[in-house]
PDB file of C-alpha atoms and ligand atoms in Angstrom:
ATOM      1  CA  UNK A  36     116.441 105.634  99.896  1.00 92.00           C
ATOM      2  CA  UNK A  37     113.424 103.643 100.115  1.00 98.00           C
ATOM      3  CA  UNK A  38     110.214 105.177 101.719  1.00 98.00           C
ATOM      4  CA  UNK A  39     107.608 102.861 103.432  1.00 98.00           C
ATOM      5  CA  UNK A  40     104.032 104.269 103.578  1.00 98.00           C
ATOM      6  CA  UNK A  41     101.207 102.424 105.186  1.00 98.00           C
ATOM      7  CA  UNK A  42      97.618 103.205 104.069  1.00 98.00           C
ATOM      8  CA  UNK A  43      95.612 102.733 107.001  1.00 98.00           C
ATOM      9  CA  UNK A  44      92.234 103.367 108.761  1.00 96.00           C
ATOM     10  CA  UNK A  45      90.302 100.678 110.777  1.00 95.00           C
ATOM     11  CA  UNK A  46      87.251 102.173 109.335  1.00 94.00           C
ATOM     12  CA  UNK A  47      86.193 100.085 106.216  1.00 94.00           C
ATOM     13  CA  UNK A  48      85.410 101.121 102.994  1.00 94.00           C
ATOM     14  CA  UNK A  49      87.218 104.528 103.133  1.00 95.00           C
ATOM     15  CA  UNK A  50      89.327 104.268 100.007  1.00 97.00           C
ATOM     16  CA  UNK A  51      92.430 102.555 101.473  1.00 98.00           C
ATOM     17  CA  UNK A  52      92.998  99.894  98.778  1.00 98.00           C
ATOM     18  CA  UNK A  53      91.985 102.424  95.937  1.00 98.00           C
ATOM     19  CA  UNK A  54      94.712 104.718  97.371  1.00 98.00           C
ATOM     20  CA  UNK A  55      97.374 102.106  97.461  1.00 98.00           C
ATOM     21  CA  UNK A  56      97.056 100.916  93.975  1.00 98.00           C
ATOM     22  CA  UNK A  57      96.592 104.254  92.325  1.00 98.00           C
ATOM     23  CA  UNK A  58      99.221 106.172  94.327  1.00 98.00           C
ATOM     24  CA  UNK A  59     101.454 103.128  93.766  1.00 98.00           C
ATOM     25  CA  UNK A  60     101.014 103.163  89.950  1.00 98.00           C
ATOM     26  CA  UNK A  61     101.156 106.878  89.879  1.00 98.00           C
ATOM     27  CA  UNK A  62     104.594 106.699  91.423  1.00 98.00           C
ATOM     28  CA  UNK A  63     105.701 104.002  89.115  1.00 98.00           C
ATOM     29  CA  UNK A  64     104.506 106.223  86.175  1.00 98.00           C
ATOM     30  CA  UNK A  65     106.956 108.745  87.538  1.00 98.00           C
ATOM     31  CA  UNK A  66     109.808 106.305  87.204  1.00 98.00           C
ATOM     32  CA  UNK A  67     109.858 105.043  90.752  1.00 98.00           C
ATOM     33  CA  UNK A  68     110.354 101.378  91.660  1.00 98.00           C
ATOM     34  CA  UNK A  69     107.207 100.260  93.621  1.00 98.00           C
ATOM     35  CA  UNK A  70     106.286  97.399  95.833  1.00 98.00           C
ATOM     36  CA  UNK A  71     102.585  97.098  96.958  1.00 98.00           C
ATOM     37  CA  UNK A  72     102.079  94.763  99.956  1.00 99.00           C
ATOM     38  CA  UNK A  73      98.550  93.595 100.442  1.00 98.00           C
ATOM     39  CA  UNK A  74      98.117  93.175 104.104  1.00 98.00           C
ATOM     40  CA  UNK A  75      94.303  92.448 104.042  1.00 98.00           C
ATOM     41  CA  UNK A  76      92.946  89.048 104.411  1.00 98.00           C
ATOM     42  CA  UNK A  77      90.091  90.164 102.015  1.00 97.00           C
ATOM     43  CA  UNK A  78      92.730  90.272  99.361  1.00 98.00           C
ATOM     44  CA  UNK A  79      91.143  93.192  97.624  1.00 97.00           C
ATOM     45  CA  UNK A  80      94.295  94.945  96.354  1.00 98.00           C
ATOM     46  CA  UNK A  81      95.276  91.781  95.013  1.00 98.00           C
ATOM     47  CA  UNK A  82      91.950  91.141  93.177  1.00 97.00           C
ATOM     48  CA  UNK A  83      91.684  94.770  92.280  1.00 96.00           C
ATOM     49  CA  UNK A  84      95.174  94.456  90.233  1.00 97.00           C
ATOM     50  CA  UNK A  85      93.674  91.459  88.118  1.00 96.00           C
ATOM     51  CA  UNK A  86      94.737  88.524  90.488  1.00 97.00           C
ATOM     52  CA  UNK A  87      91.027  87.559  90.742  1.00 93.00           C
ATOM     53  CA  UNK A  88      91.365  84.671  93.143  1.00 95.00           C
ATOM     54  CA  UNK A  89      93.798  85.633  95.880  1.00 96.00           C
ATOM     55  CA  UNK A  90      93.041  82.563  98.054  1.00 96.00           C
ATOM     56  CA  UNK A  91      94.170  80.205  95.216  1.00 96.00           C
ATOM     57  CA  UNK A  92      97.758  81.648  95.238  1.00 97.00           C
ATOM     58  CA  UNK A  93     100.500  79.320  96.206  1.00 97.00           C
ATOM     59  CA  UNK A  94     102.532  82.251  98.089  1.00 98.00           C
ATOM     60  CA  UNK A  95     101.167  85.263  99.621  1.00 98.00           C
ATOM     61  CA  UNK A  96     102.224  87.708 102.441  1.00 98.00           C
ATOM     62  CA  UNK A  97     101.056  85.028 105.005  1.00 98.00           C
ATOM     63  CA  UNK A  98     103.689  82.399 103.381  1.00 98.00           C
ATOM     64  CA  UNK A  99     106.143  85.015 103.858  1.00 98.00           C
ATOM     65  CA  UNK A 100     105.571  85.933 107.218  1.00 98.00           C
ATOM     66  CA  UNK A 101     105.473  82.144 108.211  1.00 97.00           C
ATOM     67  CA  UNK A 102     108.700  81.734 106.688  1.00 97.00           C
ATOM     68  CA  UNK A 103     110.171  84.781 108.583  1.00 97.00           C
ATOM     69  CA  UNK A 104     108.878  83.385 111.859  1.00 96.00           C
ATOM     70  CA  UNK A 105     110.315  79.924 111.181  1.00 95.00           C
ATOM     71  CA  UNK A 106     113.808  81.673 109.989  1.00 95.00           C
ATOM     72  CA  UNK A 107     113.704  80.090 106.538  1.00 96.00           C
ATOM     73  CA  UNK A 108     115.561  81.635 103.861  1.00 95.00           C
ATOM     74  CA  UNK A 109     113.776  83.030 100.435  1.00 96.00           C
ATOM     75  CA  UNK A 110     114.902  84.723  97.372  1.00 97.00           C
ATOM     76  CA  UNK A 111     114.049  88.237  97.509  1.00 96.00           C
ATOM     77  CA  UNK A 112     111.601  88.101  94.857  1.00 97.00           C
ATOM     78  CA  UNK A 113     109.990  85.220  96.183  1.00 98.00           C
ATOM     79  CA  UNK A 114     106.096  85.102  95.714  1.00 98.00           C
ATOM     80  CA  UNK A 115     106.070  88.831  94.217  1.00 98.00           C
ATOM     81  CA  UNK A 116     103.631  89.309  91.107  1.00 98.00           C
ATOM     82  CA  UNK A 117     104.266  91.723  88.402  1.00 98.00           C
ATOM     83  CA  UNK A 118     101.548  94.290  87.249  1.00 98.00           C
ATOM     84  CA  UNK A 119     101.416  95.639  83.712  1.00 97.00           C
ATOM     85  CA  UNK A 120     101.502  98.999  84.776  1.00 98.00           C
ATOM     86  CA  UNK A 121     104.872  98.799  86.297  1.00 98.00           C
ATOM     87  CA  UNK A 122     104.218  97.878  89.950  1.00 98.00           C
ATOM     88  CA  UNK A 123     105.407  94.778  91.816  1.00 98.00           C
ATOM     89  CA  UNK A 124     102.747  93.335  94.438  1.00 98.00           C
ATOM     90  CA  UNK A 125     103.091  91.028  97.423  1.00 98.00           C
ATOM     91  CA  UNK A 126      99.601  89.521  97.392  1.00 98.00           C
ATOM     92  CA  UNK A 127      97.341  88.955 100.496  1.00 98.00           C
ATOM     93  CA  UNK A 128      94.736  86.486 101.037  1.00 98.00           C
ATOM     94  CA  UNK A 129      92.649  84.727 103.873  1.00 98.00           C
ATOM     95  CA  UNK A 130      95.683  82.968 105.040  1.00 98.00           C
ATOM     96  CA  UNK A 131      96.491  86.134 106.830  1.00 98.00           C
ATOM     97  CA  UNK A 132      93.501  85.879 109.334  1.00 96.00           C
ATOM     98  CA  UNK A 133      95.052  82.265 110.430  1.00 96.00           C
ATOM     99  CA  UNK A 134      98.677  84.107 110.646  1.00 96.00           C
ATOM    100  CA  UNK A 135      97.320  86.931 112.783  1.00 95.00           C
ATOM    101  CA  UNK A 136      95.948  84.241 115.300  1.00 94.00           C
ATOM    102  CA  UNK A 137      99.191  82.479 115.370  1.00 93.00           C
ATOM    103  CA  UNK A 138     101.227  85.420 115.878  1.00 94.00           C
ATOM    104  CA  UNK A 139     100.332  85.602 119.405  1.00 89.00           C
ATOM    105  CA  UNK A 140     102.754  83.143 120.551  1.00 89.00           C
ATOM    106  CA  UNK A 141     105.662  84.409 118.518  1.00 91.00           C
ATOM    107  CA  UNK A 142     108.799  86.265 119.564  1.00 90.00           C
ATOM    108  CA  UNK A 143     108.808  89.912 118.652  1.00 93.00           C
ATOM    109  CA  UNK A 144     105.402  89.226 116.793  1.00 96.00           C
ATOM    110  CA  UNK A 145     105.142  93.255 116.152  1.00 97.00           C
ATOM    111  CA  UNK A 146     108.360  92.866 113.851  1.00 97.00           C
ATOM    112  CA  UNK A 147     107.836  90.122 111.527  1.00 98.00           C
ATOM    113  CA  UNK A 148     106.730  92.124 108.661  1.00 98.00           C
ATOM    114  CA  UNK A 149     109.564  94.768 109.584  1.00 98.00           C
ATOM    115  CA  UNK A 150     112.104  91.995 108.874  1.00 97.00           C
ATOM    116  CA  UNK A 151     110.409  91.365 105.362  1.00 98.00           C
ATOM    117  CA  UNK A 152     110.460  95.146 104.344  1.00 98.00           C
ATOM    118  CA  UNK A 153     113.935  95.749 105.683  1.00 97.00           C
ATOM    119  CA  UNK A 154     115.113  92.868 102.901  1.00 97.00           C
ATOM    120  CA  UNK A 155     112.961  94.628 100.395  1.00 98.00           C
ATOM    121  CA  UNK A 156     114.055  98.187 100.953  1.00 98.00           C
ATOM    122  CA  UNK A 157     117.184  98.129  98.598  1.00 97.00           C
ATOM    123  CA  UNK A 158     115.217  96.881  95.792  1.00 98.00           C
ATOM    124  CA  UNK A 159     112.519  99.822  95.673  1.00 98.00           C
ATOM    125  CA  UNK A 160     111.941 103.417  95.957  1.00 98.00           C
ATOM    126  CA  UNK A 161     108.648 102.982  97.557  1.00 98.00           C
ATOM    127  CA  UNK A 162     106.872 100.289  99.389  1.00 98.00           C
ATOM    128  CA  UNK A 163     103.112 100.863 100.018  1.00 98.00           C
ATOM    129  CA  UNK A 164     101.094  98.717 102.404  1.00 99.00           C
ATOM    130  CA  UNK A 165      97.442  98.316 102.131  1.00 98.00           C
ATOM    131  CA  UNK A 166      95.993  97.598 105.633  1.00 98.00           C
ATOM    132  CA  UNK A 167      92.774  95.885 106.642  1.00 97.00           C
ATOM    133  CA  UNK A 168      89.867  97.804 108.258  1.00 97.00           C
ATOM    134  CA  UNK A 169      91.131  97.015 112.048  1.00 95.00           C
ATOM    135  CA  UNK A 170      93.969  97.672 114.449  1.00 95.00           C
ATOM    136  CA  UNK A 171      95.014  94.014 114.814  1.00 95.00           C
ATOM    137  CA  UNK A 172      98.378  92.381 114.785  1.00 97.00           C
ATOM    138  CA  UNK A 173      99.008  92.486 111.271  1.00 98.00           C
ATOM    139  CA  UNK A 174      97.996  96.310 111.199  1.00 98.00           C
ATOM    140  CA  UNK A 175     100.395  96.903 114.062  1.00 97.00           C
ATOM    141  CA  UNK A 176     103.266  95.069 112.042  1.00 98.00           C
ATOM    142  CA  UNK A 177     102.594  97.431 109.232  1.00 98.00           C
ATOM    143  CA  UNK A 178     102.764 100.369 111.443  1.00 98.00           C
ATOM    144  CA  UNK A 179     105.992  98.884 112.991  1.00 98.00           C
ATOM    145  CA  UNK A 180     107.478  98.785 109.333  1.00 98.00           C
ATOM    146  CA  UNK A 181     106.652 102.189 108.157  1.00 98.00           C
ATOM    147  CA  UNK A 182     108.038 105.535 107.706  1.00 98.00           C
ATOM    148  CA  UNK A 183     104.626 107.175 107.300  1.00 98.00           C
ATOM    149  CA  UNK A 184     101.065 106.516 107.587  1.00 98.00           C
ATOM    150  CA  UNK A 185      98.724 107.775 105.050  1.00 98.00           C
ATOM    151  CA  UNK A 186      94.960 107.913 106.401  1.00 97.00           C
ATOM    152  CA  UNK A 187      92.193 108.106 103.720  1.00 96.00           C
ATOM    153  CA  UNK A 188      89.019 109.525 105.380  1.00 93.00           C
ATOM    154  CA  UNK A 189      85.650 109.242 103.695  1.00 88.00           C
ATOM    155  CA  UNK A 190      84.039 112.716 103.521  1.00 79.00           C
ATOM    156  CA  UNK A 191      80.669 111.472 103.792  1.00 70.00           C
ATOM    157  CA  UNK A 192      80.530 110.627 107.553  1.00 67.00           C
ATOM    158  CA  UNK A 193      81.709 112.044 110.705  1.00 66.00           C
ATOM    159  CA  UNK A 194      85.096 110.688 111.198  1.00 63.00           C
ATOM    160  CA  UNK A 195      86.234 112.395 114.319  1.00 59.00           C
ATOM    161  CA  UNK A 196      86.007 109.400 116.739  1.00 66.00           C
ATOM    162  CA  UNK A 197      87.569 106.706 114.956  1.00 80.00           C
ATOM    163  CA  UNK A 198      90.448 109.106 113.881  1.00 89.00           C
ATOM    164  CA  UNK A 199      91.323 109.660 117.634  1.00 88.00           C
ATOM    165  CA  UNK A 200      91.658 106.203 118.116  1.00 91.00           C
ATOM    166  CA  UNK A 201      93.715 105.558 115.110  1.00 94.00           C
ATOM    167  CA  UNK A 202      95.971 108.634 116.157  1.00 94.00           C
ATOM    168  CA  UNK A 203      96.215 107.206 119.387  1.00 94.00           C
ATOM    169  CA  UNK A 204      97.551 103.851 118.315  1.00 96.00           C
ATOM    170  CA  UNK A 205     100.144 105.156 115.898  1.00 97.00           C
ATOM    171  CA  UNK A 206     101.198 107.343 118.985  1.00 96.00           C
ATOM    172  CA  UNK A 207     101.720 104.333 120.988  1.00 97.00           C
ATOM    173  CA  UNK A 208     103.510 102.223 118.119  1.00 98.00           C
ATOM    174  CA  UNK A 209     105.799 105.413 117.812  1.00 98.00           C
ATOM    175  CA  UNK A 210     106.730 105.649 121.322  1.00 98.00           C
ATOM    176  CA  UNK A 211     107.105 101.705 121.821  1.00 97.00           C
ATOM    177  CA  UNK A 212     108.398 100.154 118.672  1.00 97.00           C
ATOM    178  CA  UNK A 213     108.803 102.408 115.898  1.00 98.00           C
ATOM    179  CA  UNK A 214     110.296 105.891 116.806  1.00 98.00           C
ATOM    180  CA  UNK A 215     110.572 107.108 112.975  1.00 97.00           C
ATOM    181  CA  UNK A 216     106.894 106.614 112.415  1.00 98.00           C
ATOM    182  CA  UNK A 217     105.125 109.758 111.240  1.00 97.00           C
ATOM    183  CA  UNK A 218     101.520 110.474 110.039  1.00 97.00           C
ATOM    184  CA  UNK A 219     102.235 111.270 106.288  1.00 96.00           C
ATOM    185  CA  UNK A 220      98.639 113.039 106.247  1.00 96.00           C
ATOM    186  CA  UNK A 221      94.937 112.696 106.110  1.00 95.00           C
ATOM    187  CA  UNK A 222      93.652 112.192 102.761  1.00 96.00           C
ATOM    188  CA  UNK A 223      89.889 112.935 101.993  1.00 93.00           C
ATOM    189  CA  UNK A 224      88.187 110.332  99.673  1.00 94.00           C
ATOM    190  CA  UNK A 225      85.091 110.285  98.023  1.00 92.00           C
ATOM    191  CA  UNK A 226      84.370 113.902  98.237  1.00 91.00           C
ATOM    192  CA  UNK A 227      81.101 114.825  96.612  1.00 87.00           C
ATOM    193  CA  UNK A 228      81.776 118.492  95.813  1.00 77.00           C
ATOM    194  CA  UNK A 229      78.324 119.210  95.024  1.00 79.00           C
ATOM    195  CA  UNK A 230      77.096 118.721  98.430  1.00 77.00           C
ATOM    196  CA  UNK A 231      77.626 120.964 101.419  1.00 77.00           C
ATOM    197  CA  UNK A 232      77.851 117.950 103.618  1.00 76.00           C
ATOM    198  CA  UNK A 233      81.067 116.891 102.095  1.00 73.00           C
ATOM    199  CA  UNK A 234      82.378 120.546 102.517  1.00 75.00           C
ATOM    200  CA  UNK A 235      81.438 120.791 106.064  1.00 80.00           C
ATOM    201  CA  UNK A 236      83.227 117.246 106.823  1.00 80.00           C
ATOM    202  CA  UNK A 237      86.267 118.647 105.150  1.00 79.00           C
ATOM    203  CA  UNK A 238      86.200 121.844 107.178  1.00 83.00           C
ATOM    204  CA  UNK A 239      85.676 119.696 110.208  1.00 84.00           C
ATOM    205  CA  UNK A 240      88.806 117.599 109.661  1.00 86.00           C
ATOM    206  CA  UNK A 241      90.821 120.580 108.965  1.00 85.00           C
ATOM    207  CA  UNK A 242      89.570 122.359 111.949  1.00 86.00           C
ATOM    208  CA  UNK A 243      90.179 119.424 114.337  1.00 86.00           C
ATOM    209  CA  UNK A 244      93.263 117.977 112.977  1.00 87.00           C
ATOM    210  CA  UNK A 245      94.775 120.641 110.717  1.00 86.00           C
ATOM    211  CA  UNK A 246      97.236 122.027 113.365  1.00 89.00           C
ATOM    212  CA  UNK A 247      98.508 118.487 114.300  1.00 88.00           C
ATOM    213  CA  UNK A 248      98.472 116.509 111.072  1.00 92.00           C
ATOM    214  CA  UNK A 249      99.020 117.462 107.330  1.00 94.00           C
ATOM    215  CA  UNK A 250      95.633 117.286 105.413  1.00 93.00           C
ATOM    216  CA  UNK A 251      96.718 116.600 101.844  1.00 94.00           C
ATOM    217  CA  UNK A 252      95.768 119.382  99.506  1.00 91.00           C
ATOM    218  CA  UNK A 253      94.515 117.092  96.987  1.00 93.00           C
ATOM    219  CA  UNK A 254      91.440 115.197  98.055  1.00 93.00           C
ATOM    220  CA  UNK A 255      89.854 112.426  95.967  1.00 95.00           C
ATOM    221  CA  UNK A 256      86.370 113.270  94.382  1.00 94.00           C
ATOM    222  CA  UNK A 257      83.526 110.578  94.338  1.00 94.00           C
ATOM    223  CA  UNK A 258      83.062 108.856  90.877  1.00 95.00           C
ATOM    224  CA  UNK A 259      81.343 105.772  89.712  1.00 94.00           C
ATOM    225  CA  UNK A 260      84.449 105.398  87.293  1.00 95.00           C
ATOM    226  CA  UNK A 261      86.541 104.990  90.433  1.00 95.00           C
ATOM    227  CA  UNK A 262      84.183 102.024  91.921  1.00 92.00           C
ATOM    228  CA  UNK A 263      84.504 100.235  88.464  1.00 93.00           C
ATOM    229  CA  UNK A 264      88.252 100.067  88.406  1.00 90.00           C
ATOM    230  CA  UNK A 265      88.278  96.865  91.084  1.00 85.00           C
ATOM    231  CA  UNK A 266      86.606  94.693  88.640  1.00 87.00           C
ATOM    232  CA  UNK A 267      88.911  95.667  85.704  1.00 89.00           C
ATOM    233  CA  UNK A 268      92.165  94.925  87.057  1.00 94.00           C
ATOM    234  CA  UNK A 269      93.593  98.273  86.072  1.00 96.00           C
ATOM    235  CA  UNK A 270      94.445 101.570  87.628  1.00 97.00           C
ATOM    236  CA  UNK A 271      92.167 104.845  87.190  1.00 98.00           C
ATOM    237  CA  UNK A 272      94.840 105.959  84.757  1.00 98.00           C
ATOM    238  CA  UNK A 273      94.027 103.244  82.416  1.00 96.00           C
ATOM    239  CA  UNK A 274      90.241 103.010  83.171  1.00 97.00           C
ATOM    240  CA  UNK A 275      89.467 106.770  82.918  1.00 97.00           C
ATOM    241  CA  UNK A 276      92.623 108.532  81.958  1.00 97.00           C
ATOM    242  CA  UNK A 277      90.865 111.943  81.632  1.00 97.00           C
ATOM    243  CA  UNK A 278      88.491 111.621  84.535  1.00 97.00           C
ATOM    244  CA  UNK A 279      88.647 113.724  87.810  1.00 97.00           C
ATOM    245  CA  UNK A 280      89.926 110.840  90.005  1.00 98.00           C
ATOM    246  CA  UNK A 281      92.699 110.152  87.578  1.00 98.00           C
ATOM    247  CA  UNK A 282      93.718 113.630  87.950  1.00 98.00           C
ATOM    248  CA  UNK A 283      93.377 113.910  91.577  1.00 98.00           C
ATOM    249  CA  UNK A 284      95.487 110.534  92.223  1.00 98.00           C
ATOM    250  CA  UNK A 285      98.142 112.240  89.878  1.00 98.00           C
ATOM    251  CA  UNK A 286      98.250 115.398  91.915  1.00 98.00           C
ATOM    252  CA  UNK A 287      98.432 113.321  95.202  1.00 98.00           C
ATOM    253  CA  UNK A 288     101.465 111.539  93.685  1.00 98.00           C
ATOM    254  CA  UNK A 289     102.869 114.694  93.101  1.00 98.00           C
ATOM    255  CA  UNK A 290     102.251 115.912  96.689  1.00 97.00           C
ATOM    256  CA  UNK A 291     103.854 112.610  97.897  1.00 97.00           C
ATOM    257  CA  UNK A 292     106.873 113.088  95.763  1.00 98.00           C
ATOM    258  CA  UNK A 293     107.459 116.457  96.897  1.00 96.00           C
ATOM    259  CA  UNK A 294     108.458 115.318 100.009  1.00 92.00           C
ATOM    260  CA  UNK A 295     111.538 113.628  98.817  1.00 87.00           C
TER     261      UNK A 295
HETATM  262  P1  ATP B 364      88.301  98.118 103.345  1.00 74.01           P
HETATM  263  O1  ATP B 364      88.314  98.771 104.674  1.00 74.01           O
HETATM  264  O2  ATP B 364      87.082  97.097 103.100  1.00 74.01           O
HETATM  265  O3  ATP B 364      89.396  97.548 102.831  1.00 74.01           O
HETATM  266  P2  ATP B 364      88.917 100.209 101.718  1.00 74.01           P
HETATM  267  O4  ATP B 364      89.012 101.164 102.831  1.00 74.01           O
HETATM  268  O5  ATP B 364      90.146  99.552 101.123  1.00 74.01           O
HETATM  269  O6  ATP B 364      87.948  99.239 102.287  1.00 74.01           O
HETATM  270  P3  ATP B 364      88.252 100.678  98.998  1.00 74.01           P
HETATM  271  O7  ATP B 364      88.007  99.163  98.833  1.00 74.01           O
HETATM  272  O8  ATP B 364      89.352 101.388  98.302  1.00 74.01           O
HETATM  273  O9  ATP B 364      88.098 101.014 100.470  1.00 74.01           O
HETATM  274  O10 ATP B 364      86.924 101.578  98.566  1.00 74.01           O
HETATM  275  C1  ATP B 364      85.671 101.090  99.156  1.00 74.01           C
HETATM  276  C2  ATP B 364      84.512 101.058  97.964  1.00 74.01           C
HETATM  277  O11 ATP B 364      84.485 102.418  97.350  1.00 74.01           O
HETATM  278  C3  ATP B 364      85.154 100.283  96.698  1.00 74.01           C
HETATM  279  O12 ATP B 364      83.836  99.651  96.278  1.00 74.01           O
HETATM  280  C4  ATP B 364      85.618 101.424  95.805  1.00 74.01           C
HETATM  281  O13 ATP B 364      85.621 100.924  94.487  1.00 74.01           O
HETATM  282  C5  ATP B 364      84.891 102.619  95.981  1.00 74.01           C
HETATM  283  N1  ATP B 364      85.497 103.704  95.871  1.00 74.01           N
HETATM  284  C6  ATP B 364      86.790 103.979  96.456  1.00 74.01           C
HETATM  285  N2  ATP B 364      86.982 105.408  95.742  1.00 74.01           N
HETATM  286  C7  ATP B 364      86.111 105.619  95.242  1.00 74.01           C
HETATM  287  C8  ATP B 364      85.897 107.061  94.591  1.00 74.01           C
HETATM  288  N3  ATP B 364      86.666 108.053  94.788  1.00 74.01           N
HETATM  289  N4  ATP B 364      84.515 107.373  94.204  1.00 74.01           N
HETATM  290  C9  ATP B 364      83.701 106.528  94.135  1.00 74.01           C
HETATM  291  N5  ATP B 364      83.972 105.155  94.738  1.00 74.01           N
HETATM  292  C10 ATP B 364      85.173 104.886  95.272  1.00 74.01           C
HETATM  293 MG1   MG B 365      90.749  97.739 101.462  1.00 74.01          MG
END
């Protein structure tokens, strides 16, 4: 059985992309077949996995979605890139912006990505989708395709308001389009354990959401080593294998696997 997890939060810079790649590669290291999907026009996931110029790729998620809209047949592995650390990648790039605009006039516009994912499910154990920092139509497509949503929250700012809106949107998608959608959990990222402020924010998230939503036991610490990997094209397990961020993503991987 394939599980589809969306990494989403309309707040920018909270660790969505870093979490998608390092959770995905963590799962691959545990022997799982993993497809990562870059559903962000910024192409950060694609670039951070070493495909430095996403906008120059011939085939990306926008091509795939356009083909689905036009009912064109594709080979299952069409456009999928391979990363050395054992994950597959459906890259994303700037063309997603144009596609998002054109979706407005498409029949079943919320379900285009789901059609692709349904085709991929038999080939993978996990499909992780990295969302852009918005709740636009591409993100709704991702929510409509998912079993669960993992919400990274940066522990350095008061996230409460943005989270309300996100949880509301998730509820709406669940009621109207995708009844099986669940919130996988909130993941605290960039936690600086030396400051009381980070502890306060963590406590506040637990207090406000702990009864409704799982808060992952493992949070991701702040570290420059994590900030360096996007330029290296490798995971934190390669870049700083003995560091605290590698160990945190390893533990998160185990927490996700424990749900199986
Ligand atoms: P966007 O909303 O723009 O897509 P995002 O939510 O995907 O952003 P990331 O790109 O993963 O967030 O992270 C934002 C920045 O913080 C990046 O420069 C990244 O390298 C850095 N970063 C991520 N995780 C950590 C960490 N644990 N410690 C320090 N820096 C981090
Ligand atoms: Mg990102």
